[in-house]
Amino acid sequence: MSRFFSKRFASLEAYTPGEQPQDQQYVKLNTNESPYPPSPHTRAAVSDGELAALNLYPDPTGTRLRKTLAAHYGVKPENVLLANGSDEVLSFAFMAFCDAETPVAFPDISYGFYPVYAALYGLEAQEIPLRDDFSVNVDAFCAARGMCVLANPNAPTGMALPLSEIERILASDANRVVLVDEAYVDFGTQTALPLLERYENLLIVRTYSKSRSMAGARLGFALGSETLIRDLETIRFSTNPYNLNRLTLLLGEAAIADDAYYAENCEKIAQTREATAARLQALGFTLTPSMANFLFAKHPAISGEALYRGLKARGVLVRHFEKPRIADYVRITIGTPEQMNALFTAVEDILKGDAPCAAQP
Ligand code: PMP
């Protein structure tokens, strides 16, 4: 930390993204990207003419994409906020809806950016422990003060919360925001969208990074009441009104027009997930019941760290979190069936026991 760095951030621990190796080719199963590219129709949205128009600023209101998303999800454009990835929506929401008097609550095991934003904005964070089986303690969220943040399905467990439970939290206090991070909802979890009409305090956060194959384009959005979206727009216009570039806006629209392509990919990924889970279980792994595009797995014969290292040495990248309660696990993104075969070749090799990276006794 330099002597120039604001004292406000002296103890800030920045978020560590998953590895994005730029030199070596890995079977990349570590950051929950889609293994399938954006559709040809989506890619065609970026024509040379559009590239030539990059001398002009983008539409700061993103009206066309907001209208497209509103029509797709059955809401009004005033219910839609666009952002540079859903991380930016989260950043705006933590800034807009929390302060010294209004803390934030999220599960102790969830998306690693939540505590970082809480620290960045100097917020009191209440980390509510998941139960031993990694289920959410809904009563504790109902009793918590301030904004509630829940990923549904959760990450890195992939476990989903029924809508009735989310509704219970929404109804427990109409004066606080409940943010439901639906980054992985398209792989088989029920969306909280039907609750939007009845709960002004509901904010749904979505991303194009997973189910719509566009992690590289950085496009996220929020669906919420006009009240919440207006507040978020005030924050957005106070930080970066041109947060979305012209090309990403176009890609976002084109992807909605090609929804069937992405829905089919989600279906394929869900099927590959179930097949992969069964194969891992047959090898002795324990898994959480994931509804996302990843699995969270541990094996009695090898530590999470050793498995991560053993796989990396064999060209397969997965994610390991050196955190209490989950250090035994690795998170494995669901890739193509071929990528999963490569994963199993490496896993079986490691479990044979002659691997240099086997678990310490
Ligand atoms: N929420 C959750 C639960 C995530 O896992 C991720 C991906 N790391 C994000 C939000 C952010 O995704 P993005 O910024 O790419 O939209």
JSON list of N, CA and C in Angstrom, two decimals, residues 22-89:
[
{"chain": "A", "resi": 22, "resn": "GLN", "atom": "N", "xyz": [-3.27, -16.57, -19.93]},
{"chain": "A", "resi": 22, "resn": "GLN", "atom": "CA", "xyz": [-3.22, -16.02, -21.28]},
{"chain": "A", "resi": 22, "resn": "GLN", "atom": "C", "xyz": [-2.18, -16.73, -22.13]},
{"chain": "A", "resi": 23, "resn": "ASP", "atom": "N", "xyz": [-1.37, -17.60, -21.50]},
{"chain": "A", "resi": 23, "resn": "ASP", "atom": "CA", "xyz": [-0.29, -18.23, -22.24]},
{"chain": "A", "resi": 23, "resn": "ASP", "atom": "C", "xyz": [-0.57, -19.70, -22.56]},
{"chain": "A", "resi": 24, "resn": "GLN", "atom": "N", "xyz": [-0.99, -20.46, -21.56]},
{"chain": "A", "resi": 24, "resn": "GLN", "atom": "CA", "xyz": [-1.14, -21.91, -21.74]},
{"chain": "A", "resi": 24, "resn": "GLN", "atom": "C", "xyz": [-2.59, -22.28, -22.02]},
{"chain": "A", "resi": 25, "resn": "GLN", "atom": "N", "xyz": [-2.78, -23.32, -22.80]},
{"chain": "A", "resi": 25, "resn": "GLN", "atom": "CA", "xyz": [-4.13, -23.82, -23.08]},
{"chain": "A", "resi": 25, "resn": "GLN", "atom": "C", "xyz": [-4.54, -24.80, -21.99]},
{"chain": "A", "resi": 26, "resn": "TYR", "atom": "N", "xyz": [-5.53, -24.44, -21.22]},
{"chain": "A", "resi": 26, "resn": "TYR", "atom": "CA", "xyz": [-6.06, -25.37, -20.21]},
{"chain": "A", "resi": 26, "resn": "TYR", "atom": "C", "xyz": [-7.46, -25.81, -20.63]},
{"chain": "A", "resi": 27, "resn": "VAL", "atom": "N", "xyz": [-7.90, -26.93, -20.06]},
{"chain": "A", "resi": 27, "resn": "VAL", "atom": "CA", "xyz": [-9.32, -27.23, -20.07]},
{"chain": "A", "resi": 27, "resn": "VAL", "atom": "C", "xyz": [-9.87, -26.35, -18.97]},
{"chain": "A", "resi": 28, "resn": "LYS", "atom": "N", "xyz": [-10.57, -25.30, -19.36]},
{"chain": "A", "resi": 28, "resn": "LYS", "atom": "CA", "xyz": [-10.84, -24.21, -18.42]},
{"chain": "A", "resi": 28, "resn": "LYS", "atom": "C", "xyz": [-12.20, -24.39, -17.74]},
{"chain": "A", "resi": 29, "resn": "LEU", "atom": "N", "xyz": [-12.16, -24.91, -16.53]},
{"chain": "A", "resi": 29, "resn": "LEU", "atom": "CA", "xyz": [-13.39, -25.19, -15.80]},
{"chain": "A", "resi": 29, "resn": "LEU", "atom": "C", "xyz": [-13.37, -24.44, -14.46]},
{"chain": "A", "resi": 30, "resn": "ASN", "atom": "N", "xyz": [-12.85, -23.20, -14.50]},
{"chain": "A", "resi": 30, "resn": "ASN", "atom": "CA", "xyz": [-12.63, -22.51, -13.22]},
{"chain": "A", "resi": 30, "resn": "ASN", "atom": "C", "xyz": [-13.41, -21.23, -13.01]},
{"chain": "A", "resi": 31, "resn": "THR", "atom": "N", "xyz": [-14.04, -20.66, -14.04]},
{"chain": "A", "resi": 31, "resn": "THR", "atom": "CA", "xyz": [-14.74, -19.39, -13.78]},
{"chain": "A", "resi": 31, "resn": "THR", "atom": "C", "xyz": [-16.17, -19.38, -14.33]},
{"chain": "A", "resi": 32, "resn": "ASN", "atom": "N", "xyz": [-16.75, -20.56, -14.45]},
{"chain": "A", "resi": 32, "resn": "ASN", "atom": "CA", "xyz": [-18.18, -20.70, -14.77]},
{"chain": "A", "resi": 32, "resn": "ASN", "atom": "C", "xyz": [-18.61, -19.98, -16.05]},
{"chain": "A", "resi": 33, "resn": "GLU", "atom": "N", "xyz": [-17.68, -19.92, -17.00]},
{"chain": "A", "resi": 33, "resn": "GLU", "atom": "CA", "xyz": [-18.07, -19.41, -18.31]},
{"chain": "A", "resi": 33, "resn": "GLU", "atom": "C", "xyz": [-18.83, -20.50, -19.05]},
{"chain": "A", "resi": 34, "resn": "SER", "atom": "N", "xyz": [-19.54, -20.11, -20.11]},
{"chain": "A", "resi": 34, "resn": "SER", "atom": "CA", "xyz": [-20.17, -21.10, -20.96]},
{"chain": "A", "resi": 34, "resn": "SER", "atom": "C", "xyz": [-19.09, -21.71, -21.85]},
{"chain": "A", "resi": 35, "resn": "PRO", "atom": "N", "xyz": [-19.17, -23.02, -22.10]},
{"chain": "A", "resi": 35, "resn": "PRO", "atom": "CA", "xyz": [-18.19, -23.61, -23.04]},
{"chain": "A", "resi": 35, "resn": "PRO", "atom": "C", "xyz": [-18.59, -23.35, -24.49]},
{"chain": "A", "resi": 36, "resn": "TYR", "atom": "N", "xyz": [-19.80, -22.78, -24.69]},
{"chain": "A", "resi": 36, "resn": "TYR", "atom": "CA", "xyz": [-20.28, -22.57, -26.06]},
{"chain": "A", "resi": 36, "resn": "TYR", "atom": "C", "xyz": [-20.15, -21.09, -26.44]},
{"chain": "A", "resi": 37, "resn": "PRO", "atom": "N", "xyz": [-19.77, -20.81, -27.68]},
{"chain": "A", "resi": 37, "resn": "PRO", "atom": "CA", "xyz": [-19.61, -19.40, -28.09]},
{"chain": "A", "resi": 37, "resn": "PRO", "atom": "C", "xyz": [-20.97, -18.72, -28.26]},
{"chain": "A", "resi": 38, "resn": "PRO", "atom": "N", "xyz": [-20.99, -17.38, -28.32]},
{"chain": "A", "resi": 38, "resn": "PRO", "atom": "CA", "xyz": [-22.24, -16.70, -28.66]},
{"chain": "A", "resi": 38, "resn": "PRO", "atom": "C", "xyz": [-22.72, -17.17, -30.03]},
{"chain": "A", "resi": 39, "resn": "SER", "atom": "N", "xyz": [-24.01, -17.07, -30.28]},
{"chain": "A", "resi": 39, "resn": "SER", "atom": "CA", "xyz": [-24.57, -17.59, -31.54]},
{"chain": "A", "resi": 39, "resn": "SER", "atom": "C", "xyz": [-24.05, -16.78, -32.73]},
{"chain": "A", "resi": 40, "resn": "PRO", "atom": "N", "xyz": [-24.04, -17.39, -33.93]},
{"chain": "A", "resi": 40, "resn": "PRO", "atom": "CA", "xyz": [-23.61, -16.65, -35.14]},
{"chain": "A", "resi": 40, "resn": "PRO", "atom": "C", "xyz": [-24.41, -15.37, -35.32]},
{"chain": "A", "resi": 41, "resn": "HIS", "atom": "N", "xyz": [-25.71, -15.43, -35.04]},
{"chain": "A", "resi": 41, "resn": "HIS", "atom": "CA", "xyz": [-26.56, -14.24, -35.19]},
{"chain": "A", "resi": 41, "resn": "HIS", "atom": "C", "xyz": [-26.10, -13.12, -34.23]},
{"chain": "A", "resi": 42, "resn": "THR", "atom": "N", "xyz": [-25.75, -13.51, -33.01]},
{"chain": "A", "resi": 42, "resn": "THR", "atom": "CA", "xyz": [-25.28, -12.51, -32.05]},
{"chain": "A", "resi": 42, "resn": "THR", "atom": "C", "xyz": [-23.99, -11.88, -32.56]},
{"chain": "A", "resi": 43, "resn": "ARG", "atom": "N", "xyz": [-23.09, -12.74, -33.02]},
{"chain": "A", "resi": 43, "resn": "ARG", "atom": "CA", "xyz": [-21.77, -12.23, -33.46]},
{"chain": "A", "resi": 43, "resn": "ARG", "atom": "C", "xyz": [-21.91, -11.31, -34.66]},
{"chain": "A", "resi": 44, "resn": "ALA", "atom": "N", "xyz": [-22.91, -11.57, -35.50]},
{"chain": "A", "resi": 44, "resn": "ALA", "atom": "CA", "xyz": [-23.10, -10.75, -36.71]},
{"chain": "A", "resi": 44, "resn": "ALA", "atom": "C", "xyz": [-23.55, -9.33, -36.35]},
{"chain": "A", "resi": 45, "resn": "ALA", "atom": "N", "xyz": [-23.97, -9.12, -35.10]},
{"chain": "A", "resi": 45, "resn": "ALA", "atom": "CA", "xyz": [-24.44, -7.78, -34.70]},
{"chain": "A", "resi": 45, "resn": "ALA", "atom": "C", "xyz": [-23.30, -6.75, -34.73]},
{"chain": "A", "resi": 46, "resn": "VAL", "atom": "N", "xyz": [-22.07, -7.24, -34.60]},
{"chain": "A", "resi": 46, "resn": "VAL", "atom": "CA", "xyz": [-20.93, -6.31, -34.63]},
{"chain": "A", "resi": 46, "resn": "VAL", "atom": "C", "xyz": [-20.38, -6.27, -36.06]},
{"chain": "A", "resi": 47, "resn": "SER", "atom": "N", "xyz": [-20.97, -5.39, -36.86]},
{"chain": "A", "resi": 47, "resn": "SER", "atom": "CA", "xyz": [-20.54, -5.26, -38.26]},
{"chain": "A", "resi": 47, "resn": "SER", "atom": "C", "xyz": [-19.39, -4.26, -38.33]},
{"chain": "A", "resi": 48, "resn": "ASP", "atom": "N", "xyz": [-18.80, -4.19, -39.51]},
{"chain": "A", "resi": 48, "resn": "ASP", "atom": "CA", "xyz": [-17.73, -3.20, -39.68]},
{"chain": "A", "resi": 48, "resn": "ASP", "atom": "C", "xyz": [-18.28, -1.78, -39.53]},
{"chain": "A", "resi": 49, "resn": "GLY", "atom": "N", "xyz": [-19.53, -1.60, -39.99]},
{"chain": "A", "resi": 49, "resn": "GLY", "atom": "CA", "xyz": [-20.17, -0.30, -39.85]},
{"chain": "A", "resi": 49, "resn": "GLY", "atom": "C", "xyz": [-20.30, 0.10, -38.38]},
{"chain": "A", "resi": 50, "resn": "GLU", "atom": "N", "xyz": [-20.63, -0.86, -37.56]},
{"chain": "A", "resi": 50, "resn": "GLU", "atom": "CA", "xyz": [-20.76, -0.57, -36.12]},
{"chain": "A", "resi": 50, "resn": "GLU", "atom": "C", "xyz": [-19.39, -0.26, -35.51]},
{"chain": "A", "resi": 51, "resn": "LEU", "atom": "N", "xyz": [-18.37, -0.97, -35.97]},
{"chain": "A", "resi": 51, "resn": "LEU", "atom": "CA", "xyz": [-17.01, -0.68, -35.48]},
{"chain": "A", "resi": 51, "resn": "LEU", "atom": "C", "xyz": [-16.60, 0.73, -35.90]},
{"chain": "A", "resi": 52, "resn": "ALA", "atom": "N", "xyz": [-17.00, 1.10, -37.12]},
{"chain": "A", "resi": 52, "resn": "ALA", "atom": "CA", "xyz": [-16.64, 2.44, -37.62]},
{"chain": "A", "resi": 52, "resn": "ALA", "atom": "C", "xyz": [-17.32, 3.53, -36.81]},
{"chain": "A", "resi": 53, "resn": "ALA", "atom": "N", "xyz": [-18.43, 3.19, -36.16]},
{"chain": "A", "resi": 53, "resn": "ALA", "atom": "CA", "xyz": [-19.18, 4.20, -35.39]},
{"chain": "A", "resi": 53, "resn": "ALA", "atom": "C", "xyz": [-18.63, 4.36, -33.97]},
{"chain": "A", "resi": 54, "resn": "LEU", "atom": "N", "xyz": [-17.50, 3.70, -33.69]},
{"chain": "A", "resi": 54, "resn": "LEU", "atom": "CA", "xyz": [-16.96, 3.79, -32.32]},
{"chain": "A", "resi": 54, "resn": "LEU", "atom": "C", "xyz": [-16.40, 5.18, -31.99]},
{"chain": "A", "resi": 55, "resn": "ASN", "atom": "N", "xyz": [-16.33, 6.04, -33.00]},
{"chain": "A", "resi": 55, "resn": "ASN", "atom": "CA", "xyz": [-15.94, 7.43, -32.68]},
{"chain": "A", "resi": 55, "resn": "ASN", "atom": "C", "xyz": [-17.03, 8.14, -31.88]},
{"chain": "A", "resi": 56, "resn": "LEU", "atom": "N", "xyz": [-18.24, 7.59, -31.91]},
{"chain": "A", "resi": 56, "resn": "LEU", "atom": "CA", "xyz": [-19.36, 8.22, -31.19]},
{"chain": "A", "resi": 56, "resn": "LEU", "atom": "C", "xyz": [-19.62, 7.52, -29.86]},
{"chain": "A", "resi": 57, "resn": "TYR", "atom": "N", "xyz": [-20.02, 8.29, -28.86]},
{"chain": "A", "resi": 57, "resn": "TYR", "atom": "CA", "xyz": [-20.38, 7.70, -27.57]},
{"chain": "A", "resi": 57, "resn": "TYR", "atom": "C", "xyz": [-21.59, 6.79, -27.72]},
{"chain": "A", "resi": 58, "resn": "PRO", "atom": "N", "xyz": [-21.73, 5.82, -26.83]},
{"chain": "A", "resi": 58, "resn": "PRO", "atom": "CA", "xyz": [-22.95, 4.99, -26.85]},
{"chain": "A", "resi": 58, "resn": "PRO", "atom": "C", "xyz": [-24.13, 5.76, -26.25]},
{"chain": "A", "resi": 59, "resn": "ASP", "atom": "N", "xyz": [-25.33, 5.22, -26.42]},
{"chain": "A", "resi": 59, "resn": "ASP", "atom": "CA", "xyz": [-26.53, 5.80, -25.79]},
{"chain": "A", "resi": 59, "resn": "ASP", "atom": "C", "xyz": [-26.42, 5.58, -24.27]},
{"chain": "A", "resi": 60, "resn": "PRO", "atom": "N", "xyz": [-26.31, 6.66, -23.49]},
{"chain": "A", "resi": 60, "resn": "PRO", "atom": "CA", "xyz": [-26.13, 6.47, -22.04]},
{"chain": "A", "resi": 60, "resn": "PRO", "atom": "C", "xyz": [-27.36, 5.89, -21.36]},
{"chain": "A", "resi": 61, "resn": "THR", "atom": "N", "xyz": [-28.51, 5.93, -22.04]},
{"chain": "A", "resi": 61, "resn": "THR", "atom": "CA", "xyz": [-29.72, 5.34, -21.43]},
{"chain": "A", "resi": 61, "resn": "THR", "atom": "C", "xyz": [-29.91, 3.88, -21.86]},
{"chain": "A", "resi": 62, "resn": "GLY", "atom": "N", "xyz": [-29.17, 3.44, -22.86]},
{"chain": "A", "resi": 62, "resn": "GLY", "atom": "CA", "xyz": [-29.28, 2.06, -23.34]},
{"chain": "A", "resi": 62, "resn": "GLY", "atom": "C", "xyz": [-30.72, 1.68, -23.66]},
{"chain": "A", "resi": 63, "resn": "THR", "atom": "N", "xyz": [-31.46, 2.66, -24.19]},
{"chain": "A", "resi": 63, "resn": "THR", "atom": "CA", "xyz": [-32.92, 2.47, -24.31]},
{"chain": "A", "resi": 63, "resn": "THR", "atom": "C", "xyz": [-33.32, 1.25, -25.13]},
{"chain": "A", "resi": 64, "resn": "ARG", "atom": "N", "xyz": [-32.64, 1.03, -26.26]},
{"chain": "A", "resi": 64, "resn": "ARG", "atom": "CA", "xyz": [-33.06, -0.10, -27.12]},
{"chain": "A", "resi": 64, "resn": "ARG", "atom": "C", "xyz": [-32.89, -1.43, -26.40]},
{"chain": "A", "resi": 65, "resn": "LEU", "atom": "N", "xyz": [-31.76, -1.62, -25.76]},
{"chain": "A", "resi": 65, "resn": "LEU", "atom": "CA", "xyz": [-31.55, -2.89, -25.05]},
{"chain": "A", "resi": 65, "resn": "LEU", "atom": "C", "xyz": [-32.50, -3.01, -23.85]},
{"chain": "A", "resi": 66, "resn": "ARG", "atom": "N", "xyz": [-32.73, -1.89, -23.17]},
{"chain": "A", "resi": 66, "resn": "ARG", "atom": "CA", "xyz": [-33.66, -1.96, -22.03]},
{"chain": "A", "resi": 66, "resn": "ARG", "atom": "C", "xyz": [-35.06, -2.33, -22.49]},
{"chain": "A", "resi": 67, "resn": "LYS", "atom": "N", "xyz": [-35.47, -1.78, -23.63]},
{"chain": "A", "resi": 67, "resn": "LYS", "atom": "CA", "xyz": [-36.80, -2.14, -24.18]},
{"chain": "A", "resi": 67, "resn": "LYS", "atom": "C", "xyz": [-36.84, -3.62, -24.55]},
{"chain": "A", "resi": 68, "resn": "THR", "atom": "N", "xyz": [-35.76, -4.09, -25.17]},
{"chain": "A", "resi": 68, "resn": "THR", "atom": "CA", "xyz": [-35.71, -5.50, -25.58]},
{"chain": "A", "resi": 68, "resn": "THR", "atom": "C", "xyz": [-35.80, -6.41, -24.35]},
{"chain": "A", "resi": 69, "resn": "LEU", "atom": "N", "xyz": [-35.03, -6.09, -23.33]},
{"chain": "A", "resi": 69, "resn": "LEU", "atom": "CA", "xyz": [-35.04, -6.93, -22.12]},
{"chain": "A", "resi": 69, "resn": "LEU", "atom": "C", "xyz": [-36.40, -6.84, -21.41]},
{"chain": "A", "resi": 70, "resn": "ALA", "atom": "N", "xyz": [-36.98, -5.64, -21.40]},
{"chain": "A", "resi": 70, "resn": "ALA", "atom": "CA", "xyz": [-38.27, -5.46, -20.74]},
{"chain": "A", "resi": 70, "resn": "ALA", "atom": "C", "xyz": [-39.32, -6.33, -21.42]},
{"chain": "A", "resi": 71, "resn": "ALA", "atom": "N", "xyz": [-39.34, -6.30, -22.77]},
{"chain": "A", "resi": 71, "resn": "ALA", "atom": "CA", "xyz": [-40.32, -7.11, -23.50]},
{"chain": "A", "resi": 71, "resn": "ALA", "atom": "C", "xyz": [-40.07, -8.60, -23.23]},
{"chain": "A", "resi": 72, "resn": "HIS", "atom": "N", "xyz": [-38.81, -8.99, -23.19]},
{"chain": "A", "resi": 72, "resn": "HIS", "atom": "CA", "xyz": [-38.48, -10.41, -22.98]},
{"chain": "A", "resi": 72, "resn": "HIS", "atom": "C", "xyz": [-38.93, -10.90, -21.60]},
{"chain": "A", "resi": 73, "resn": "TYR", "atom": "N", "xyz": [-38.77, -10.05, -20.60]},
{"chain": "A", "resi": 73, "resn": "TYR", "atom": "CA", "xyz": [-39.08, -10.49, -19.23]},
{"chain": "A", "resi": 73, "resn": "TYR", "atom": "C", "xyz": [-40.46, -10.01, -18.74]},
{"chain": "A", "resi": 74, "resn": "GLY", "atom": "N", "xyz": [-41.22, -9.36, -19.63]},
{"chain": "A", "resi": 74, "resn": "GLY", "atom": "CA", "xyz": [-42.58, -8.96, -19.26]},
{"chain": "A", "resi": 74, "resn": "GLY", "atom": "C", "xyz": [-42.62, -7.84, -18.24]},
{"chain": "A", "resi": 75, "resn": "VAL", "atom": "N", "xyz": [-41.67, -6.91, -18.32]},
{"chain": "A", "resi": 75, "resn": "VAL", "atom": "CA", "xyz": [-41.67, -5.74, -17.43]},
{"chain": "A", "resi": 75, "resn": "VAL", "atom": "C", "xyz": [-41.58, -4.47, -18.29]},
{"chain": "A", "resi": 76, "resn": "LYS", "atom": "N", "xyz": [-41.46, -3.32, -17.64]},
{"chain": "A", "resi": 76, "resn": "LYS", "atom": "CA", "xyz": [-41.32, -2.07, -18.39]},
{"chain": "A", "resi": 76, "resn": "LYS", "atom": "C", "xyz": [-39.83, -1.68, -18.48]},
{"chain": "A", "resi": 77, "resn": "PRO", "atom": "N", "xyz": [-39.45, -0.89, -19.45]},
{"chain": "A", "resi": 77, "resn": "PRO", "atom": "CA", "xyz": [-38.04, -0.45, -19.52]},
{"chain": "A", "resi": 77, "resn": "PRO", "atom": "C", "xyz": [-37.60, 0.24, -18.23]},
{"chain": "A", "resi": 78, "resn": "GLU", "atom": "N", "xyz": [-38.53, 0.86, -17.53]},
{"chain": "A", "resi": 78, "resn": "GLU", "atom": "CA", "xyz": [-38.21, 1.55, -16.26]},
{"chain": "A", "resi": 78, "resn": "GLU", "atom": "C", "xyz": [-37.86, 0.56, -15.15]},
{"chain": "A", "resi": 79, "resn": "ASN", "atom": "N", "xyz": [-38.09, -0.73, -15.42]},
{"chain": "A", "resi": 79, "resn": "ASN", "atom": "CA", "xyz": [-37.74, -1.77, -14.44]},
{"chain": "A", "resi": 79, "resn": "ASN", "atom": "C", "xyz": [-36.37, -2.39, -14.72]},
{"chain": "A", "resi": 80, "resn": "VAL", "atom": "N", "xyz": [-35.65, -1.83, -15.71]},
{"chain": "A", "resi": 80, "resn": "VAL", "atom": "CA", "xyz": [-34.40, -2.46, -16.14]},
{"chain": "A", "resi": 80, "resn": "VAL", "atom": "C", "xyz": [-33.22, -1.50, -15.99]},
{"chain": "A", "resi": 81, "resn": "LEU", "atom": "N", "xyz": [-32.16, -1.97, -15.37]},
{"chain": "A", "resi": 81, "resn": "LEU", "atom": "CA", "xyz": [-30.91, -1.21, -15.29]},
{"chain": "A", "resi": 81, "resn": "LEU", "atom": "C", "xyz": [-29.81, -2.01, -15.98]},
{"chain": "A", "resi": 82, "resn": "LEU", "atom": "N", "xyz": [-29.01, -1.34, -16.79]},
{"chain": "A", "resi": 82, "resn": "LEU", "atom": "CA", "xyz": [-27.91, -2.03, -17.50]},
{"chain": "A", "resi": 82, "resn": "LEU", "atom": "C", "xyz": [-26.57, -1.71, -16.83]},
{"chain": "A", "resi": 83, "resn": "ALA", "atom": "N", "xyz": [-25.69, -2.70, -16.84]},
{"chain": "A", "resi": 83, "resn": "ALA", "atom": "CA", "xyz": [-24.39, -2.47, -16.20]},
{"chain": "A", "resi": 83, "resn": "ALA", "atom": "C", "xyz": [-23.30, -3.28, -16.87]},
{"chain": "A", "resi": 84, "resn": "ASN", "atom": "N", "xyz": [-22.07, -2.90, -16.56]},
{"chain": "A", "resi": 84, "resn": "ASN", "atom": "CA", "xyz": [-20.88, -3.52, -17.11]},
{"chain": "A", "resi": 84, "resn": "ASN", "atom": "C", "xyz": [-20.59, -4.82, -16.34]},
{"chain": "A", "resi": 85, "resn": "GLY", "atom": "N", "xyz": [-21.36, -5.83, -16.63]},
{"chain": "A", "resi": 85, "resn": "GLY", "atom": "CA", "xyz": [-21.29, -7.07, -15.86]},
{"chain": "A", "resi": 85, "resn": "GLY", "atom": "C", "xyz": [-22.16, -6.94, -14.61]},
{"chain": "A", "resi": 86, "resn": "SER", "atom": "N", "xyz": [-22.60, -8.08, -14.07]},
{"chain": "A", "resi": 86, "resn": "SER", "atom": "CA", "xyz": [-23.46, -7.98, -12.88]},
{"chain": "A", "resi": 86, "resn": "SER", "atom": "C", "xyz": [-22.65, -7.54, -11.66]},
{"chain": "A", "resi": 87, "resn": "ASP", "atom": "N", "xyz": [-21.33, -7.70, -11.71]},
{"chain": "A", "resi": 87, "resn": "ASP", "atom": "CA", "xyz": [-20.50, -7.15, -10.62]},
{"chain": "A", "resi": 87, "resn": "ASP", "atom": "C", "xyz": [-20.77, -5.65, -10.45]},
{"chain": "A", "resi": 88, "resn": "GLU", "atom": "N", "xyz": [-20.97, -4.96, -11.59]},
{"chain": "A", "resi": 88, "resn": "GLU", "atom": "CA", "xyz": [-21.22, -3.53, -11.48]},
{"chain": "A", "resi": 88, "resn": "GLU", "atom": "C", "xyz": [-22.61, -3.25, -10.90]},
{"chain": "A", "resi": 89, "resn": "VAL", "atom": "N", "xyz": [-23.59, -4.10, -11.24]},
{"chain": "A", "resi": 89, "resn": "VAL", "atom": "CA", "xyz": [-24.92, -3.93, -10.62]},
{"chain": "A", "resi": 89, "resn": "VAL", "atom": "C", "xyz": [-24.77, -4.06, -9.10]}
]
